[in-house]
Coordinates of C-alpha atoms in Angstrom, one line a residue:
M26 CA 64.9 116.2 260.9
E27 CA 67.2 114.6 258.4
Q28 CA 66.1 114.8 254.8
E29 CA 65.4 111.3 253.5
R30 CA 67.5 110.0 250.7
Q31 CA 65.6 109.0 248.0
P32 CA 67.1 107.1 244.7
I33 CA 67.4 107.8 241.1
N34 CA 64.3 107.0 239.2
L35 CA 64.3 105.3 235.9
S36 CA 63.1 108.5 234.0
T37 CA 66.5 110.0 235.2
L38 CA 68.4 106.8 234.5
L39 CA 67.1 106.5 231.0
A40 CA 67.8 110.3 230.8
F41 CA 71.7 109.6 231.7
A42 CA 72.0 106.8 229.2
V43 CA 70.6 108.9 226.4
L44 CA 73.0 111.6 227.4
I45 CA 75.9 109.3 227.5
A46 CA 74.9 107.5 224.2
L47 CA 74.6 110.9 222.4
V48 CA 78.2 112.0 223.5
L49 CA 79.8 109.0 222.5
L50 CA 77.5 108.7 219.4
L51 CA 78.4 112.2 218.3
P52 CA 81.6 112.2 216.9
A53 CA 80.7 109.0 214.6
Y54 CA 77.5 110.6 213.6
W55 CA 79.8 113.8 212.6
K56 CA 82.2 111.4 210.6
W57 CA 79.2 109.9 208.8
I58 CA 77.8 113.2 207.6
G59 CA 81.3 115.0 206.9
Y60 CA 81.0 117.6 209.4
D61 CA 84.3 118.3 210.5
P62 CA 84.4 121.0 213.7
G63 CA 88.5 121.4 213.3
P64 CA 90.0 124.5 212.9
P65 CA 89.5 126.7 209.4
P66 CA 92.5 126.3 207.2
Q67 CA 93.0 129.0 204.9
P68 CA 94.4 127.5 201.3
V69 CA 97.9 129.5 200.5
P70 CA 100.2 127.2 198.5
A71 CA 102.5 124.9 200.2
D72 CA 105.5 124.9 198.1
T73 CA 106.2 127.9 196.2
T74 CA 109.1 126.1 194.1
Q75 CA 106.4 124.4 191.8
A76 CA 103.9 125.5 189.9
A77 CA 100.5 125.8 192.3
P78 CA 96.9 126.6 192.1
V79 CA 95.2 129.8 192.8
T80 CA 94.4 130.5 196.5
P81 CA 90.7 131.7 197.4
A82 CA 91.6 135.1 197.6
E83 CA 93.4 135.4 194.5
E84 CA 89.6 133.9 193.1
T85 CA 87.9 137.1 192.4
P86 CA 86.8 138.3 189.0
S87 CA 89.0 141.0 187.2
A88 CA 87.9 144.3 186.8
A89 CA 87.9 143.8 182.4
G90 CA 86.1 139.9 183.3
E91 CA 89.0 138.3 181.6
P92 CA 90.4 135.1 182.6
A93 CA 93.9 135.2 184.0
Q94 CA 96.8 134.4 181.6
R95 CA 98.0 130.8 181.6
P96 CA 101.5 129.9 181.5
P97 CA 103.1 130.3 177.8
D98 CA 103.4 126.9 177.7
A99 CA 99.6 126.4 177.8
E100 CA 99.0 128.7 174.9
Q101 CA 100.6 126.3 172.2
V102 CA 99.0 123.8 170.3
D103 CA 99.4 120.1 170.7
T104 CA 101.8 119.4 167.4
A105 CA 103.4 116.6 169.2
A106 CA 101.0 114.0 168.0
G107 CA 99.9 116.3 165.0
F108 CA 96.4 114.9 164.9
F109 CA 94.3 118.7 165.1
V110 CA 95.2 120.9 162.2
A111 CA 95.4 124.5 162.9
D112 CA 95.8 127.5 160.6
P113 CA 99.2 129.1 161.1
N114 CA 97.4 132.3 162.6
W115 CA 95.6 130.8 165.2
T116 CA 95.4 132.2 168.7
E117 CA 93.7 131.5 171.5
N118 CA 90.6 133.7 172.5
Y119 CA 87.7 133.4 174.2
T120 CA 84.0 133.4 173.9
T121 CA 82.6 135.4 177.4
V122 CA 78.9 134.5 178.1
S123 CA 76.8 136.6 180.6
T124 CA 73.5 135.9 181.7
P125 CA 71.6 136.9 184.8
H126 CA 72.7 134.4 187.0
F127 CA 76.5 134.0 186.3
E128 CA 79.3 134.7 183.8
A129 CA 81.2 132.0 181.7
I130 CA 84.2 131.9 179.7
V131 CA 85.1 129.4 176.9
S132 CA 88.5 129.3 175.9
N133 CA 88.9 128.4 171.9
H134 CA 91.9 126.4 173.0
G135 CA 90.5 123.0 174.1
A136 CA 86.6 124.5 173.9
R137 CA 87.4 124.5 177.7
L138 CA 85.3 126.3 180.2
V139 CA 88.1 128.4 182.0
R140 CA 85.9 130.8 184.2
L141 CA 82.6 130.0 186.0
V142 CA 81.6 133.4 188.0
L143 CA 77.9 133.1 190.2
K144 CA 76.3 136.4 190.5
D145 CA 73.5 135.5 193.0
Y146 CA 76.0 134.4 195.7
Q147 CA 79.1 136.1 197.2
Y148 CA 81.6 135.2 199.5
N149 CA 81.1 136.2 203.6
D150 CA 84.8 136.4 204.3
E151 CA 86.4 139.3 205.6
E152 CA 88.7 139.5 202.6
R153 CA 86.2 138.7 199.8
K154 CA 83.0 139.5 201.8
G155 CA 80.6 141.1 198.8
L156 CA 82.4 139.4 195.9
P157 CA 80.7 137.0 193.7
I158 CA 81.3 133.1 194.2
V159 CA 83.7 132.1 191.5
L160 CA 83.5 128.3 190.9
L161 CA 86.2 128.0 188.2
D162 CA 89.3 130.3 187.5
S163 CA 90.8 130.0 184.1
T164 CA 94.4 129.0 186.4
D165 CA 92.8 126.0 187.8
E166 CA 93.4 122.8 186.1
A167 CA 89.3 121.9 186.9
G168 CA 86.4 122.3 184.7
P169 CA 83.9 119.9 182.5
G170 CA 86.4 117.8 180.3
F171 CA 86.4 114.8 178.3
E172 CA 88.8 111.7 178.9
F173 CA 89.3 109.1 175.9
F174 CA 89.9 105.6 176.7
A175 CA 94.1 105.1 177.0
E176 CA 94.0 108.4 176.3
T177 CA 94.4 108.7 172.8
H178 CA 93.4 112.1 172.6
D179 CA 93.6 115.2 174.8
L180 CA 91.1 117.7 173.6
A181 CA 92.1 120.3 176.3
T182 CA 94.8 121.4 173.9
A183 CA 93.0 121.1 170.4
P184 CA 93.0 124.1 168.8
F185 CA 89.0 125.0 167.9
V186 CA 87.8 128.0 166.4
A187 CA 84.4 129.7 168.3
D188 CA 81.4 130.9 165.7
R189 CA 81.0 133.9 168.2
Q190 CA 82.6 135.5 170.9
S191 CA 80.6 137.5 173.1
V192 CA 76.9 136.5 174.3
T193 CA 74.5 138.0 176.4
L194 CA 71.1 136.6 177.4
T195 CA 68.2 137.6 179.3
G196 CA 65.0 135.9 180.8
G197 CA 63.9 133.0 179.0
D198 CA 66.6 133.9 176.1
S199 CA 69.1 130.9 174.8
A200 CA 72.4 130.8 173.0
L201 CA 74.4 128.1 171.0
V202 CA 78.2 128.9 170.7
Q203 CA 80.0 126.0 168.8
F204 CA 83.8 125.3 168.4
T205 CA 85.3 123.1 165.5
A206 CA 88.6 121.5 164.8
A207 CA 89.8 120.0 162.0
N208 CA 91.9 116.9 162.1
R209 CA 94.4 115.0 159.5
N210 CA 91.9 112.5 158.9
G211 CA 89.8 115.3 157.0
T212 CA 86.9 115.1 159.7
E213 CA 85.6 118.0 162.0
W214 CA 85.5 117.6 165.9
T215 CA 82.5 120.2 167.3
I216 CA 82.2 121.0 170.8
A217 CA 78.7 122.9 171.4
Y218 CA 77.4 125.0 174.3
T219 CA 73.8 126.0 174.7
F220 CA 73.4 128.8 177.4
F221 CA 70.4 129.8 179.2
G222 CA 69.1 133.1 180.5
D223 CA 67.2 131.8 183.3
H224 CA 69.2 128.3 184.4
F225 CA 72.1 127.5 186.3
D226 CA 72.7 124.9 183.6
F227 CA 74.3 124.4 180.4
R228 CA 74.5 122.0 177.8
T229 CA 77.6 120.4 176.0
R230 CA 77.6 118.5 173.1
L231 CA 79.9 116.6 171.6
I232 CA 80.0 115.4 168.1
I233 CA 82.7 113.0 166.1
P234 CA 81.1 112.0 162.8
E235 CA 83.8 109.1 162.2
P236 CA 85.6 108.2 165.8
W237 CA 86.6 104.8 164.2
R238 CA 88.9 106.7 162.0
D239 CA 90.1 108.7 164.5
N240 CA 90.9 105.7 166.6
V241 CA 88.2 107.0 169.5
E242 CA 87.0 103.5 170.5
R243 CA 85.6 101.6 173.4
E244 CA 84.3 104.1 175.6
L245 CA 84.1 108.1 176.7
H246 CA 84.1 110.0 180.2
Y247 CA 82.7 113.3 180.6
G248 CA 82.3 115.1 184.2
W249 CA 84.2 117.7 186.4
L250 CA 87.5 117.4 186.2
G251 CA 89.9 119.0 189.2
G252 CA 87.4 119.7 192.1
L253 CA 86.6 122.8 193.4
W254 CA 88.0 125.5 196.0
P255 CA 86.5 126.2 199.3
T256 CA 83.7 129.1 199.1
E257 CA 83.5 129.4 203.1
P258 CA 84.7 131.1 205.8
D259 CA 85.6 127.9 207.6
P260 CA 87.8 126.0 204.7
G261 CA 87.8 123.3 207.0
D262 CA 84.8 122.8 207.6
D263 CA 83.6 123.4 203.8
N264 CA 86.6 120.6 203.3
G265 CA 85.1 118.3 205.5
N266 CA 81.9 118.5 203.0
F267 CA 84.1 117.9 199.6
A268 CA 82.7 115.0 198.0
A269 CA 82.4 112.9 194.5
A270 CA 78.9 111.3 194.3
A271 CA 76.8 109.5 191.6
L272 CA 73.1 108.2 191.7
M273 CA 73.9 105.0 190.0
G274 CA 70.2 102.9 189.7
K275 CA 68.4 104.0 192.7
D276 CA 71.1 104.4 195.0
V277 CA 73.5 107.6 195.8
E278 CA 77.5 106.5 195.4
K279 CA 79.3 109.3 197.6
I280 CA 82.7 109.3 198.1
G281 CA 83.8 111.9 200.6
G282 CA 87.5 110.4 201.8
V283 CA 90.5 110.0 199.6
D284 CA 91.9 106.8 199.4
K285 CA 95.7 107.6 198.8
S286 CA 96.6 103.5 197.8
E287 CA 93.2 103.8 195.4
P288 CA 93.0 107.3 194.4
V289 CA 90.6 106.4 191.4
K290 CA 87.3 104.4 191.9
N291 CA 85.4 103.0 188.5
L292 CA 81.9 101.8 189.1
T293 CA 79.7 99.9 186.6
G294 CA 75.6 100.2 186.3
E295 CA 73.1 102.8 185.4
T296 CA 74.4 106.2 185.9
H297 CA 71.9 109.0 186.0
W298 CA 74.5 111.8 186.8
A299 CA 77.6 112.3 188.5
A300 CA 78.8 115.7 190.5
V301 CA 81.8 117.3 192.6
Q302 CA 80.3 118.9 195.8
T303 CA 81.6 121.7 198.2
K304 CA 79.4 122.6 201.2
Y305 CA 76.9 124.6 199.5
F306 CA 77.8 124.4 195.5
V307 CA 78.0 121.6 193.0
C308 CA 79.0 120.9 189.7
A309 CA 77.0 117.9 188.2
V310 CA 76.7 116.6 184.8
I311 CA 73.7 114.9 183.6
P312 CA 73.4 112.5 180.1
E313 CA 70.9 112.8 177.8
I314 CA 70.8 108.9 178.2
P315 CA 71.9 107.5 181.3
G316 CA 75.4 106.2 181.4
D317 CA 77.1 103.2 181.8
G318 CA 79.4 103.8 184.9
F319 CA 80.6 106.2 187.1
R320 CA 84.7 107.3 187.7
A321 CA 86.0 109.1 190.8
I322 CA 89.1 110.8 191.4
G323 CA 90.0 111.8 194.8
R324 CA 93.5 113.8 195.9
E325 CA 94.7 115.5 198.5
R326 CA 96.6 119.1 197.5
P327 CA 99.0 120.4 200.4
V328 CA 97.9 124.1 201.9
L329 CA 99.6 125.7 204.6
Y330 CA 97.6 127.2 207.5
E331 CA 99.3 129.0 210.1
G332 CA 102.7 127.3 209.3
E333 CA 101.4 124.2 209.4
R334 CA 100.4 121.5 206.7
V335 CA 97.1 120.9 205.7
D336 CA 95.5 118.5 203.4
L337 CA 92.5 119.9 201.0
K338 CA 90.6 117.1 199.1
Q339 CA 89.9 117.6 195.4
F340 CA 87.4 115.6 193.4
S341 CA 86.7 114.2 189.7
A342 CA 83.3 112.8 188.9
L343 CA 83.0 111.5 185.3
V344 CA 79.8 109.5 183.7
R345 CA 81.2 106.5 181.3
R346 CA 79.8 105.8 178.0
E347 CA 80.2 102.8 176.0
L348 CA 81.0 103.7 172.5
R349 CA 79.3 101.3 169.9
A350 CA 81.8 100.2 166.8
G351 CA 80.5 101.6 163.4
E352 CA 78.6 104.5 165.1
P353 CA 79.5 108.5 165.1
I354 CA 79.5 110.1 168.6
D355 CA 76.9 112.8 168.9
F356 CA 76.4 112.9 172.9
T357 CA 74.5 115.7 174.9
W358 CA 75.0 116.4 178.5
T359 CA 73.5 118.8 180.5
V360 CA 75.6 120.6 183.2
Y361 CA 74.6 122.2 186.7
A362 CA 76.8 124.6 188.1
G363 CA 75.6 126.1 190.9
P364 CA 73.9 126.3 194.5
I365 CA 72.9 123.0 196.3
D366 CA 69.3 124.1 196.5
Y367 CA 66.5 121.3 196.8
D368 CA 63.8 122.8 195.3
A369 CA 66.1 123.6 192.0
L370 CA 67.5 120.5 191.7
K371 CA 64.4 118.5 192.5
E372 CA 63.3 120.3 189.3
Y373 CA 65.8 118.1 186.8
G374 CA 64.0 114.7 187.9
V375 CA 66.8 112.7 188.2
G376 CA 67.4 112.7 192.0
L377 CA 69.9 115.4 192.2
E378 CA 68.2 116.7 195.2
E379 CA 69.8 113.8 196.8
L380 CA 72.9 115.8 197.2
V381 CA 71.2 117.8 199.7
D382 CA 72.0 115.6 203.0
L383 CA 69.2 115.9 205.0
G384 CA 70.0 113.2 207.8
W385 CA 68.3 109.6 207.7
R386 CA 65.9 109.2 204.9
W387 CA 62.8 107.6 206.7
V388 CA 63.7 108.6 210.2
V389 CA 65.2 112.4 209.9
R390 CA 65.0 113.5 206.5
P391 CA 60.6 113.9 206.5
F392 CA 61.0 116.3 209.4
A393 CA 63.9 118.2 207.9
L394 CA 62.0 118.4 204.5
V395 CA 58.9 119.8 206.6
I396 CA 60.9 122.6 208.5
L397 CA 62.8 123.5 204.9
W398 CA 59.4 124.1 203.8
L399 CA 58.3 126.1 207.1
F400 CA 61.5 127.7 207.2
Q401 CA 60.7 129.2 203.2
I402 CA 57.1 130.1 203.6
L403 CA 57.6 132.2 207.1
H404 CA 60.9 133.8 205.4
S405 CA 58.5 135.1 202.3
V406 CA 56.8 136.7 204.9
I407 CA 59.6 137.3 207.5
P408 CA 62.7 138.9 205.5
N409 CA 64.9 137.8 208.6
Y410 CA 65.8 134.4 209.2
G411 CA 66.5 134.8 213.2
V412 CA 63.2 135.9 213.9
V413 CA 61.7 132.6 211.6
I414 CA 63.8 130.4 213.7
I415 CA 62.4 132.2 216.8
L416 CA 58.8 131.8 215.9
F417 CA 59.4 128.3 215.0
A418 CA 61.2 127.7 218.4
L419 CA 58.1 129.1 219.9
L420 CA 55.5 127.1 217.4
I421 CA 57.5 123.9 218.2
K422 CA 56.9 124.6 222.0
A423 CA 53.1 125.3 221.5
V424 CA 52.9 121.9 219.7
F425 CA 54.7 120.0 222.6
H426 CA 52.7 121.9 225.3
P427 CA 50.6 118.8 226.2
L428 CA 52.9 116.4 226.2
T429 CA 55.3 119.0 228.5
K430 CA 52.6 119.2 230.8
K431 CA 52.1 115.2 231.1
Q432 CA 56.1 114.9 231.6
M433 CA 55.9 117.7 234.0
R434 CA 53.3 116.1 236.4
S435 CA 54.8 113.0 236.1
M436 CA 58.0 114.1 237.4
R437 CA 56.3 115.8 240.4
R438 CA 54.5 112.6 240.8
M439 CA 57.5 110.4 240.5
Q440 CA 59.0 112.4 242.8
S441 CA 56.0 112.0 245.5
L442 CA 56.5 108.3 245.5
Q443 CA 60.3 107.9 246.5
P444 CA 59.5 107.7 249.9
K445 CA 57.5 104.9 249.5
M446 CA 59.6 103.5 247.2
E447 CA 62.5 103.4 249.4
K448 CA 60.6 101.7 251.8
I449 CA 59.4 98.9 249.5
K450 CA 63.2 98.5 248.9
E451 CA 64.3 98.7 252.3
R452 CA 61.9 96.3 253.2
L453 CA 62.3 93.3 250.6
K454 CA 65.9 94.0 249.2
K455 CA 66.2 90.1 249.5
D456 CA 63.5 89.4 247.2
P457 CA 63.8 91.7 244.4
Q458 CA 61.2 89.9 242.1
R459 CA 58.4 90.7 244.8
M460 CA 60.1 94.5 245.0
N461 CA 59.5 94.8 241.9
Q462 CA 56.2 93.7 241.6
E463 CA 55.3 95.8 244.8
V464 CA 56.9 99.3 242.8
M465 CA 54.8 98.6 239.7
K466 CA 51.7 98.1 241.8
L467 CA 52.8 101.4 243.9
Y468 CA 52.7 102.8 240.4
K469 CA 49.6 101.8 239.1
D470 CA 47.7 102.5 242.4
A471 CA 49.2 106.1 241.9
G472 CA 48.3 106.3 238.2
V473 CA 52.0 106.6 237.1
N474 CA 53.8 105.6 234.0
P475 CA 57.7 105.3 235.2
M476 CA 58.5 106.3 231.4
A477 CA 56.1 109.1 230.9
G478 CA 58.7 111.6 232.0
C479 CA 61.3 110.6 228.9
L480 CA 57.8 110.2 226.2
P481 CA 58.5 114.0 225.3
L482 CA 62.0 113.6 224.7
L483 CA 61.6 110.8 222.0
P484 CA 59.6 112.7 218.6
Q485 CA 62.0 115.7 219.7
L486 CA 65.4 113.6 219.2
P487 CA 64.5 114.0 214.9
I488 CA 63.4 117.1 215.2
F489 CA 66.7 118.2 216.6
Y490 CA 68.5 116.3 214.4
A491 CA 66.8 117.4 211.4
L492 CA 67.6 121.1 212.6
F493 CA 70.9 120.4 212.7
Q494 CA 71.2 119.2 209.0
V495 CA 69.0 122.2 208.0
F496 CA 71.2 124.4 209.3
R497 CA 74.2 123.0 208.2
T498 CA 73.3 122.2 204.7
T499 CA 70.9 124.3 202.8
I500 CA 71.9 127.1 201.2
E501 CA 69.3 129.3 202.2
L502 CA 70.4 129.8 205.8
R503 CA 74.2 130.3 204.2
G504 CA 75.1 134.2 205.2
A505 CA 71.8 134.5 206.8
F506 CA 71.5 137.9 209.2
F507 CA 70.3 137.9 212.4
F508 CA 71.5 141.1 214.2
G509 CA 74.9 142.7 215.7
W510 CA 77.4 140.1 215.8
L511 CA 75.3 137.2 214.3
T512 CA 76.0 138.1 210.6
D513 CA 75.8 134.2 209.0
L514 CA 73.4 131.7 211.3
S515 CA 74.7 128.4 209.5
Q516 CA 78.2 129.6 211.0
K517 CA 79.3 129.2 215.0
D518 CA 78.8 131.8 216.9
P519 CA 82.3 133.9 216.7
Y520 CA 81.9 135.0 220.6
Y521 CA 80.1 132.1 221.8
I522 CA 77.5 134.8 223.4
L523 CA 74.8 132.1 222.4
P524 CA 76.3 129.2 223.8
I525 CA 76.3 130.8 227.1
I526 CA 73.1 132.2 227.4
M527 CA 72.0 128.8 226.2
T528 CA 73.5 127.1 228.8
V529 CA 72.6 129.7 231.6
S530 CA 68.9 129.6 230.1
M531 CA 69.0 125.4 230.8
F532 CA 70.8 125.5 234.4
V533 CA 67.9 127.4 235.2
Q534 CA 65.3 124.9 233.5
Q535 CA 67.5 122.0 235.4
K536 CA 67.3 124.0 238.9
M537 CA 63.1 124.0 238.5
T538 CA 62.7 120.6 237.9
T539 CA 65.4 118.4 240.0
K540 CA 64.2 118.3 243.4
D541 CA 65.8 114.9 244.3
P542 CA 69.2 116.0 246.0
K543 CA 71.3 112.9 244.3
Q544 CA 70.3 114.8 241.1
K545 CA 72.0 117.6 242.0
M546 CA 75.1 117.0 240.1
L547 CA 72.9 116.5 236.9
T548 CA 71.5 120.1 237.2
Y549 CA 75.3 121.5 236.7
M550 CA 76.6 118.6 234.3
M551 CA 74.0 118.6 231.5
P552 CA 73.8 122.7 230.7
L553 CA 78.0 122.6 230.8
L554 CA 77.8 119.5 228.5
F555 CA 75.2 121.0 226.0
G556 CA 77.0 124.4 226.2
F557 CA 80.7 122.6 225.5
L558 CA 78.9 120.8 222.6
F559 CA 76.6 123.6 221.0
R560 CA 79.6 125.8 221.0
N561 CA 80.6 124.9 217.4
F562 CA 77.4 124.3 215.9
P563 CA 75.6 126.2 213.8
A564 CA 74.3 129.8 215.4
G565 CA 70.8 129.3 214.4
L566 CA 70.6 126.0 215.8
T567 CA 72.1 127.4 219.0
L568 CA 69.5 130.2 219.0
Y569 CA 66.6 127.8 218.5
W570 CA 67.6 126.1 221.2
T571 CA 68.1 128.4 223.2
V572 CA 64.6 130.1 222.9
Y573 CA 63.3 126.9 223.3
N574 CA 65.0 126.7 226.7
I575 CA 63.6 129.9 227.9
S576 CA 60.1 129.3 226.9
S577 CA 60.2 126.0 228.8
V578 CA 61.4 128.2 231.8
I579 CA 58.3 130.3 231.2
E580 CA 55.6 127.6 230.2
Q581 CA 57.2 125.7 233.7
V582 CA 56.5 128.6 235.8
W583 CA 53.0 128.8 234.3
L584 CA 52.1 125.4 234.9
I585 CA 53.1 125.7 238.7
G586 CA 51.0 128.9 239.0
H587 CA 47.8 127.2 237.0
P588 CA 47.0 123.4 238.6
S589 CA 45.1 121.3 236.0
K590 CA 41.2 120.8 237.2
D591 CA 41.9 117.5 237.9
A592 CA 44.7 118.4 240.1
E593 CA 42.4 120.9 241.7
L594 CA 40.0 118.2 242.4
N595 CA 42.1 115.8 244.5
G596 CA 43.2 118.8 246.4
S597 CA 47.1 119.0 244.8
E598 CA 48.5 121.4 241.9
V599 CA 51.1 120.6 239.4
G600 CA 54.5 120.4 240.8
S601 CA 53.3 120.2 244.3
G602 CA 54.2 116.3 244.7
E603 CA 51.0 115.3 245.9
I604 CA 49.2 111.7 244.8
E605 CA 45.9 111.6 243.1
K606 CA 43.7 109.5 245.2
T607 CA 42.4 106.4 243.0
G608 CA 39.7 105.2 245.5
P609 CA 36.1 105.3 244.5
K610 CA 34.6 109.1 245.1
K611 CA 31.9 109.2 248.3
K612 CA 28.8 110.2 247.0
P613 CA 27.4 113.5 248.4
K614 CA 24.7 113.8 251.2
K615 CA 20.9 114.5 250.4
R616 CA 20.1 117.0 252.5

């Protein structure tokens, strides 16, 4: 007997609609969060005829720990304006500060921080693997710096004198390093650094006793100038996360794109901090008293990757401070230069943790924070993040088991109703209103909710997006090793083994749940589509979805073999397709 054709039910149509929406909206969502799955450019100077910045491969600490030498003209004292007065025997030298977390080198030429190395974090690419991260190198035109209104003075060329040449800190120690420079007006300018042994931050203090005499007026900017270099194996992905940001009032203003027609953006308002960030690291400036505005400068620096020109984004972010006439300048800023660690940033109490992109504030972010907290708790006991992800996937499967069971039973019952639904549609095809009434009555008599098959998917969507954000933005999973070829769960699987396993597991799952011949194409298309999407996702996220799919297959096999009690009472089992009888139960006869 020829098999009766069955229409696609409402759950399948809804699933198709959600799938199509995800595919259409995913590129826009990637663009909104700054995710760039494009090819990784390896920064190399694009034009060797001009002075070019150091490439990441050159940004490694020298054996002696001294900064690389700048061009000879950079060693000369600014005598053009003749504002600062230097001793004839003045020469450039460096103050080295070593703490358990970083090594900093400050030049007396401008009292500038010229080198900053993070000891707790290493490069993960093959060329520099194991070497500490260099956030700032002396050959870069970057680092914390000052800008005056109308550029009246360039502190970067001032001949300062340091009060010490070497500092070593441990634990809770702190040290003050002062740089002073005399000027032709008979006053001294002071830039003081305070370093701490147990922090990633340091403090900068600027003292100008008589700014009105030194032609310093109206406003002053302080922040991180010149941007940062990529630190990850995939510089293209890292470059996609480069941005300048500031907390103004209660809102974070973030600039992630470079507008060539308007590279400088000035925003006015209460400013709590300004920062330049990469994917995992940030340099943020926090004024002691909130500033009066935010200045962001965005430029693109051309580099070569496999013979093709690529534009590397570089941002500067500064806090503006208005100056009052007749008052000396004595301002202090805290500079945080380290990992984008949610817990560490939150300790400052100024909203720096908002730099951790955990998704939409009221939808995805709460789930992401819970997931991150669970990961940290599990990782404190289990040192391997891959095992943590597997346990988390099984935990989520256990939490959603009741909903999955209800979903499976609803889908089977909907399939068993298809023949009756087909007859109703054939009989009442000229009366759509009555046809819908009869179909809804059929659902009601059978005790079936047509939406029940999709309901378990809804709470999983924010969890999935939260996982995506956690895996691609949190420092905890950077360089997390699982086993074998999976050396970094925050990066994609280099051999696409996990996406293939995930595709196969999803195909098996679809094969078990799809019985309608009209939905046969769905069995093949969905696994292939998801496998294609996951090929560039973080390996940790793919591992989670693979484990979840495999556990779903095992769960479905178990449910089919273990019918529920109410199904047994009605003479059916889960997945059999038999409808539960809803009529009154017959009373047992008395013997």
